[in-house]
Tab-separated table of C-alpha atoms in Angstrom:
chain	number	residue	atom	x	y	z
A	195	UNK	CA	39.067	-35.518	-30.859
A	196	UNK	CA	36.469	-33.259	-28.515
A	197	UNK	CA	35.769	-29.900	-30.551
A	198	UNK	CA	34.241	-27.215	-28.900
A	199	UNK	CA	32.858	-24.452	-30.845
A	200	UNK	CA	31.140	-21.268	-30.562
A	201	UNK	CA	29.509	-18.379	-32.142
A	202	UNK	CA	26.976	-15.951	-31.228
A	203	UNK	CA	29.147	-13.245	-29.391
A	204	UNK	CA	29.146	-10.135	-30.384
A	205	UNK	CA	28.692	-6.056	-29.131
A	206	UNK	CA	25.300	-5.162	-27.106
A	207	UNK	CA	23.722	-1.681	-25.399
A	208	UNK	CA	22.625	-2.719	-22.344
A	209	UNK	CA	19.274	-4.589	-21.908
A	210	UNK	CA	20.123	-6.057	-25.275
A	211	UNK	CA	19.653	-9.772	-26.802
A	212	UNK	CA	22.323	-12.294	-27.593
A	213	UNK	CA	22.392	-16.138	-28.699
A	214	UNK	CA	25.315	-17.704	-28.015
A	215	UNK	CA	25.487	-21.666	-30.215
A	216	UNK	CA	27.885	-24.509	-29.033
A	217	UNK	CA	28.360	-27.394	-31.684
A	218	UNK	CA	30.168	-30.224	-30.507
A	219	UNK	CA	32.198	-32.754	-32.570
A	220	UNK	CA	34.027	-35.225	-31.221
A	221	UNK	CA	31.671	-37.235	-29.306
A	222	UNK	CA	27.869	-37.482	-29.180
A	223	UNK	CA	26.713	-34.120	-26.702
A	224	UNK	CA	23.697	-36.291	-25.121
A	225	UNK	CA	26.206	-38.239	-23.602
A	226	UNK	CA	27.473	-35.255	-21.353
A	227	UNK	CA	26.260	-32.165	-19.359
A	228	UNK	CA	27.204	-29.305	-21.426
A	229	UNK	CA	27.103	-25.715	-20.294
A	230	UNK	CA	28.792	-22.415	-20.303
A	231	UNK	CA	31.091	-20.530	-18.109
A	232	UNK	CA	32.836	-16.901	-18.748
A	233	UNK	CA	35.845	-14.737	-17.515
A	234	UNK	CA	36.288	-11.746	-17.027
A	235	UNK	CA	40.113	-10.589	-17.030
A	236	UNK	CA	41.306	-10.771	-13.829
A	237	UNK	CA	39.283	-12.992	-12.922
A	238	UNK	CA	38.519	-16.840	-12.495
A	239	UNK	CA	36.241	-18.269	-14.708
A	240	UNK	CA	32.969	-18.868	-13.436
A	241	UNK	CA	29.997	-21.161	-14.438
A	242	UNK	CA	27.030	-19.165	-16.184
A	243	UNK	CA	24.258	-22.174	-16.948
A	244	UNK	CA	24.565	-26.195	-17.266
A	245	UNK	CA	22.271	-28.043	-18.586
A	246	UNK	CA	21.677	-32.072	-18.192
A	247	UNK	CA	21.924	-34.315	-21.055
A	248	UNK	CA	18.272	-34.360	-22.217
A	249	UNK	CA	18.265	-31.084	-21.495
A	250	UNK	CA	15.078	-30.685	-19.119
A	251	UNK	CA	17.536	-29.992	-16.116
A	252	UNK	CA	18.979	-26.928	-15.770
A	253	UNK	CA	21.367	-24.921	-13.499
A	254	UNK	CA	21.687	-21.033	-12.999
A	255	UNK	CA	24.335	-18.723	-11.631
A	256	UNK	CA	22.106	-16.532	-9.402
A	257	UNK	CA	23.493	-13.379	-11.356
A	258	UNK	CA	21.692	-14.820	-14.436
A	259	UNK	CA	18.642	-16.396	-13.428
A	260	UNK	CA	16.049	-15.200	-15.421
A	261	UNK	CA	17.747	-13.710	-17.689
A	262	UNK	CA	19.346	-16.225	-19.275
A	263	UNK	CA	18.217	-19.883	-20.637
A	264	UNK	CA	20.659	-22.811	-21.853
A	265	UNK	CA	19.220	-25.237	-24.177
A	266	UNK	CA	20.377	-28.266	-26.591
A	267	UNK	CA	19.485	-29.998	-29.627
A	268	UNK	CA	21.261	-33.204	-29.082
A	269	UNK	CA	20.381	-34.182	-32.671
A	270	UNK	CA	22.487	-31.265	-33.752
A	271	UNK	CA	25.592	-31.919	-30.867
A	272	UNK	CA	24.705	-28.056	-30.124
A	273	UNK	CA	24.083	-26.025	-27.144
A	274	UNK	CA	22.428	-22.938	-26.864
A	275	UNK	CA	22.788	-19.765	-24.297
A	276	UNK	CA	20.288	-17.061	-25.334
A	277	UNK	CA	20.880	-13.771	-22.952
A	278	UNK	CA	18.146	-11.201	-22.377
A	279	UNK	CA	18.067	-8.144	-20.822
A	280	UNK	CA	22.154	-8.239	-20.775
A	281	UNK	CA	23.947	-5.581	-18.271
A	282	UNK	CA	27.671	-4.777	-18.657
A	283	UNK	CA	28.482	-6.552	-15.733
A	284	UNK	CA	27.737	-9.501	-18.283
A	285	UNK	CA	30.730	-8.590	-20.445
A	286	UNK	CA	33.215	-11.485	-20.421
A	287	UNK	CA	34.519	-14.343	-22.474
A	288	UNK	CA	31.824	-17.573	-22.699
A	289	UNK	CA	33.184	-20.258	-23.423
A	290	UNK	CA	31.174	-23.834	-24.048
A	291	UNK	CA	32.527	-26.916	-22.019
A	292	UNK	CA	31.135	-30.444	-21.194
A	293	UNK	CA	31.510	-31.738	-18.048
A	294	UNK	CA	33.064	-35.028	-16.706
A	295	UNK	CA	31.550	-38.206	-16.400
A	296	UNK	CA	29.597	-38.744	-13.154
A	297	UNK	CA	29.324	-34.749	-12.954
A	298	UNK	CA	26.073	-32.867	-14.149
A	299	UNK	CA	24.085	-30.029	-12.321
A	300	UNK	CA	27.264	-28.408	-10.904
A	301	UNK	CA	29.156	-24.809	-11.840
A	302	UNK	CA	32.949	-26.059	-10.481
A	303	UNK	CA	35.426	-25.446	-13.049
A	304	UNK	CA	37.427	-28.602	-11.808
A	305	UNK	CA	33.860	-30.563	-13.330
A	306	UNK	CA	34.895	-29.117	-16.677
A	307	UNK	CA	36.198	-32.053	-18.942
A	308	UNK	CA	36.323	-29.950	-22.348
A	309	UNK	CA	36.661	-25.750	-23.050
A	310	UNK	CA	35.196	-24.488	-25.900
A	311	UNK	CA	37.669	-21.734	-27.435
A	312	UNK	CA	35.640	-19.079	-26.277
A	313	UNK	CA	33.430	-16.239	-27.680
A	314	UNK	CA	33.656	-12.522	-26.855
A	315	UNK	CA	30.302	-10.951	-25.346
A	316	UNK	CA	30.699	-7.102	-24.626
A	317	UNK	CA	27.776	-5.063	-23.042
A	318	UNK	CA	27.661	-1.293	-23.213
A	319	UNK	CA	26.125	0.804	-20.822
């Protein structure tokens, strides 16, 4: 069974620091693009950063670029979001999620194979 799981949320002041950590069980994470998307109540869940499987490609949202980097350690099945410089229009649920087979460098939600259960990031102005 695909496990998801993630840690690293937590309360931030604005321009603040947070790491968010993915570790997948389940199935080997080199053998899938893993990323993260968030939501915002309200709202559908968009795609924050995707990474390829060795890791050296990477994909922004253009509200994040910069600020954000995704990472992995394959030999650990974990991925990594660490957030700089966060704003409280960053405030949302992340959740970790591999994407399909045959899909990589893309931010669709319909790409998404497996959802993390989500970690609660809340930035204070």
């Amino acid at each position: 069974q695909v496990v998801l799981v993630e840690s690293g949320g937590g309360s931030v002041q604005s321009g603040g620091s947070l790491r968010l950590t993915c570790v997948a069980s389940g199935f080997p994470a080199a053998s899938r693009c893993m990323g993260w998307f968030r939501q915002v109540p309200g709202k559908e869940r968009e795609g924050v950063a995707v990474t390829s499987t060795d890791g050296a490609g990477r994909l922004y949202a253009d509200s994040v670029r910069g600020r954000f980097t995704i990472s992995r350690d394959n030999a650990k099945n974990t991925v990594y979001l660490q957030m700089n410089s966060l704003k409280p229009e960053d405030t949302a649920m992340y959740y970790c999620v591999s994407l399909k087979t045959d899909y990589c460098l893309t931010r669709y939600t319909h790409h998404v194979d497996y959802w993390g259960q989500g970690t609660q990031v809340t930035v204070s102005s």
